[in-house]
Short mmCIF file of C-alpha atoms in Angstrom, two decimals:
data_model
loop_
_atom_site.label_atom_id
_atom_site.label_comp_id
_atom_site.label_asym_id
_atom_site.label_seq_id
_atom_site.Cartn_x
_atom_site.Cartn_y
_atom_site.Cartn_z
CA MET A 1156 0.00 0.00 0.00
CA ALA A 1157 1.27 3.47 -0.88
CA PHE A 1158 2.17 5.73 2.02
CA THR A 1159 0.17 8.61 0.60
CA LEU A 1160 -3.30 8.58 -0.98
CA SER A 1161 -3.39 7.44 -4.59
CA ILE A 1162 -5.22 9.06 -7.49
CA GLY A 1163 -8.86 7.94 -7.36
CA ASP A 1164 -8.86 7.34 -3.61
CA SER A 1165 -11.67 8.84 -1.53
CA ALA A 1166 -11.12 11.74 0.83
CA ILE A 1167 -10.80 10.51 4.41
CA ASP A 1168 -13.00 12.19 6.98
CA PHE A 1169 -11.66 14.09 9.96
CA LYS A 1170 -12.87 16.13 12.91
CA LEU A 1171 -10.38 18.86 13.66
CA LEU A 1172 -10.35 22.15 15.54
CA GLY A 1173 -10.15 25.30 13.46
CA THR A 1174 -8.57 28.59 14.41
CA ASP A 1175 -12.08 30.04 14.76
CA GLY A 1176 -12.79 27.64 17.65
CA SER A 1177 -15.13 25.40 15.62
CA TYR A 1178 -14.61 21.76 14.68
CA TYR A 1179 -14.69 20.81 11.01
CA SER A 1180 -15.23 17.59 9.09
CA LEU A 1181 -15.76 16.81 5.41
CA GLU A 1182 -19.51 17.40 5.69
CA HIS A 1183 -18.85 21.10 6.31
CA PHE A 1184 -17.70 21.31 2.69
CA ASP A 1185 -20.48 19.24 1.10
CA ASN A 1186 -21.52 22.14 -1.14
CA ALA A 1187 -18.02 22.52 -2.63
CA LYS A 1188 -17.64 21.41 -6.25
CA GLY A 1189 -14.02 20.64 -5.48
CA LEU A 1190 -12.01 20.45 -2.29
CA VAL A 1191 -8.33 21.20 -1.77
CA VAL A 1192 -6.93 19.72 1.44
CA PHE A 1193 -3.37 20.73 2.12
CA PHE A 1194 -0.94 20.05 4.92
CA THR A 1195 0.93 23.12 6.02
CA CYS A 1196 2.36 24.76 9.13
CA ASN A 1197 3.37 28.09 10.62
CA HIS A 1198 7.16 28.15 10.32
CA CYS A 1199 8.27 26.36 7.14
CA PRO A 1200 10.05 28.68 4.65
CA TYR A 1201 8.46 26.77 1.73
CA VAL A 1202 5.00 27.48 3.20
CA MET A 1203 5.75 31.09 4.02
CA GLY A 1204 7.32 31.61 0.61
CA SER A 1205 4.27 30.35 -1.30
CA ASN A 1206 1.33 31.26 0.96
CA GLU A 1207 0.39 34.29 -1.13
CA VAL A 1208 0.40 32.27 -4.36
CA THR A 1209 -1.82 29.72 -2.62
CA ARG A 1210 -4.06 32.58 -1.50
CA ASP A 1211 -4.34 33.86 -5.07
CA THR A 1212 -5.25 30.37 -6.32
CA ALA A 1213 -7.83 29.87 -3.58
CA GLU A 1214 -9.45 33.25 -4.29
CA LYS A 1215 -9.42 32.69 -8.05
CA TYR A 1216 -11.16 29.31 -7.84
CA ALA A 1217 -13.62 30.19 -5.08
CA GLN A 1218 -15.96 31.49 -7.81
CA HIS A 1219 -15.91 27.96 -9.29
CA GLY A 1220 -17.03 26.41 -6.01
CA ILE A 1221 -13.58 25.21 -4.93
CA LYS A 1222 -12.87 25.33 -1.20
CA PHE A 1223 -9.52 25.07 0.59
CA VAL A 1224 -8.81 23.37 3.91
CA ALA A 1225 -5.38 23.76 5.55
CA ILE A 1226 -4.21 21.28 8.18
CA ASN A 1227 -1.24 21.71 10.50
CA ALA A 1228 -0.05 18.38 11.92
CA ASN A 1229 3.48 19.35 12.93
CA SER A 1230 4.59 18.33 16.41
CA VAL A 1231 4.85 21.28 18.78
CA ASN A 1232 7.56 19.30 20.59
CA THR A 1233 9.68 19.76 17.46
CA TYR A 1234 8.61 23.32 16.59
CA SER A 1235 6.73 25.30 19.23
CA GLU A 1236 5.90 27.83 16.49
CA ASP A 1237 3.43 25.29 15.10
CA SER A 1238 1.15 25.46 18.12
CA TYR A 1239 -2.58 26.11 17.86
CA GLY A 1240 -2.10 29.51 19.51
CA HIS A 1241 0.35 30.56 16.82
CA MET A 1242 -2.06 29.28 14.16
CA VAL A 1243 -4.75 31.57 15.56
CA GLU A 1244 -2.35 34.52 15.50
CA ILE A 1245 -1.34 33.86 11.89
CA MET A 1246 -4.93 33.65 10.72
CA LYS A 1247 -5.77 36.92 12.48
CA GLU A 1248 -2.78 38.58 10.84
CA LYS A 1249 -3.01 37.06 7.35
CA ASN A 1250 -6.76 36.37 7.00
CA PHE A 1251 -6.17 33.49 4.60
CA PRO A 1252 -9.20 32.36 2.52
CA TRP A 1253 -9.29 28.86 4.00
CA VAL A 1254 -10.08 27.19 7.28
CA TYR A 1255 -6.96 26.31 9.24
CA LEU A 1256 -7.22 23.12 11.29
CA ARG A 1257 -5.01 21.56 13.96
CA ASP A 1258 -4.21 17.83 13.71
CA GLU A 1259 -2.75 17.44 17.18
CA SER A 1260 -2.70 13.62 17.11
CA GLN A 1261 -1.21 13.59 13.59
CA ASP A 1262 -3.73 10.86 12.73
CA VAL A 1263 -5.16 12.76 9.75
CA ALA A 1264 -1.70 13.47 8.33
CA ARG A 1265 -0.90 9.79 8.76
CA VAL A 1266 -3.97 8.47 6.92
CA TYR A 1267 -3.60 11.00 4.10
CA GLY A 1268 0.10 10.24 3.90
CA ALA A 1269 1.27 13.84 4.17
CA LEU A 1270 4.94 14.03 3.27
CA ARG A 1271 5.88 17.70 3.32
CA THR A 1272 4.66 21.21 4.04
CA PRO A 1273 2.98 22.15 1.87
CA HIS A 1274 1.43 18.97 0.38
CA PHE A 1275 -1.77 19.40 -1.64
CA TYR A 1276 -4.63 16.99 -2.29
CA VAL A 1277 -7.36 17.98 -4.77
CA PHE A 1278 -10.68 16.12 -4.65
CA ASN A 1279 -13.52 16.31 -7.17
CA VAL A 1280 -17.22 16.67 -6.34
CA ASP A 1281 -17.37 12.95 -5.47
CA ARG A 1282 -14.38 13.51 -3.19
CA ARG A 1283 -12.10 11.34 -5.28
CA LEU A 1284 -8.45 12.38 -5.48
CA ILE A 1285 -7.60 13.95 -8.84
CA TYR A 1286 -4.28 15.65 -7.99
CA THR A 1287 -1.67 15.41 -5.27
CA GLY A 1288 1.77 16.90 -4.80
CA ARG A 1289 3.31 20.34 -4.88
CA GLY A 1290 1.61 23.66 -5.31
CA VAL A 1291 4.37 25.35 -7.32
CA ASP A 1292 7.84 24.35 -8.51
CA SER A 1293 9.68 26.93 -6.40
CA PRO A 1294 7.70 27.38 -3.17
CA LYS A 1295 10.57 28.83 -1.15
CA ASP A 1296 11.19 31.60 -3.70
CA VAL A 1297 8.20 32.14 -5.97
CA SER A 1298 10.12 34.73 -7.99
CA LYS A 1299 11.79 31.67 -9.59
CA MET A 1300 8.49 29.84 -10.13
CA THR A 1301 7.91 28.48 -13.63
CA MET A 1302 4.92 26.20 -12.92
CA ASN A 1303 1.89 26.37 -10.66
CA ASN A 1304 0.85 22.71 -10.68
CA LEU A 1305 -2.05 23.27 -8.31
CA GLU A 1306 -3.56 26.00 -10.46
CA ARG A 1307 -3.10 23.96 -13.63
CA ALA A 1308 -4.90 20.99 -12.02
CA LEU A 1309 -7.77 23.20 -10.87
CA SER A 1310 -8.01 24.94 -14.24
CA GLU A 1311 -8.33 21.61 -16.03
CA PHE A 1312 -10.81 20.31 -13.47
CA VAL A 1313 -13.18 23.28 -13.66
CA ALA A 1314 -12.99 23.11 -17.47
CA GLY A 1315 -14.24 19.52 -17.27
CA GLU A 1316 -10.96 18.11 -18.50
CA PRO A 1317 -8.89 15.31 -16.94
CA VAL A 1318 -5.92 16.53 -14.91
CA SER A 1319 -2.98 16.14 -17.28
CA ILE A 1320 -0.35 15.72 -14.55
CA PRO A 1321 -2.18 14.30 -11.51
CA LEU A 1322 0.91 13.41 -9.48
CA THR A 1323 3.97 15.47 -8.57
CA ASN A 1324 6.46 15.34 -5.72
CA PRO A 1325 5.56 17.77 -2.93
CA MET A 1326 8.29 20.31 -2.22
CA GLY A 1327 8.93 21.64 1.26
CA CYS A 1328 9.95 20.70 4.77
CA ASN A 1329 9.05 17.21 5.88
CA VAL A 1330 6.13 16.84 8.31
CA LYS A 1331 7.48 17.02 11.87
CA TRP A 1332 6.40 13.72 13.43
CA ASP A 1333 6.18 13.63 17.21
CA GLY A 1334 9.02 11.79 18.91
CA LYS A 1335 11.08 11.63 15.73
CA ASP A 1336 14.12 13.51 14.50
CA PRO A 1337 13.02 16.74 12.75
CA HIS A 1338 14.25 15.35 9.41
CA TRP A 1339 12.76 11.85 9.81
CA MET A 1340 10.45 10.44 7.16
CA PRO A 1341 8.85 6.99 7.07
CA VAL A 1342 10.86 4.49 5.02
CA GLU A 1343 7.89 3.90 2.70
CA ALA A 1344 7.43 7.65 2.15
CA CYS A 1345 9.75 7.95 -0.80
CA ASP A 1346 9.10 10.29 -3.70
CA LEU A 1347 5.67 9.89 -5.27
CA VAL A 1348 7.09 10.25 -8.77
CA VAL A 1349 10.30 8.40 -9.62
#
């Protein structure tokens, strides 16, 4: 079995606390024509470098019924900056156009197979996975970006076309698993695309 979700797999439900104090699960997004679930955090330079591009993509595709859900599963024992309190502060400061959820147990990151921050999963109206991987090809420095894979996937999806490149390698810091070295990754979590 692959470490991360495979194309065609169903979205896995969750119940996670958002920065607004409410709990969210998949049913809260039932009216979305497409759903982007992405694993992110507060401190990663790849996240911070590409957040505004992700914002632009989320705002652009909101009119097409696409909703974004961000999940932070990083261990606070590894990076205290990834705490729920810091998540709340960031959302107040940045006002991102997505809900920002805390996966304290890391169970959701584990079942989705999140590899890095950021790592994107795009689901269609039936909540089947149609794209997973990176957002852009230079998330740490978007001035060097030549491809926005996430936007291309969404553009093809809303046009009713199949996603031409449904699988890319996520680019960013690895997820910080509790009790593990900050650079540890599961043995089976190799690159998605060889």
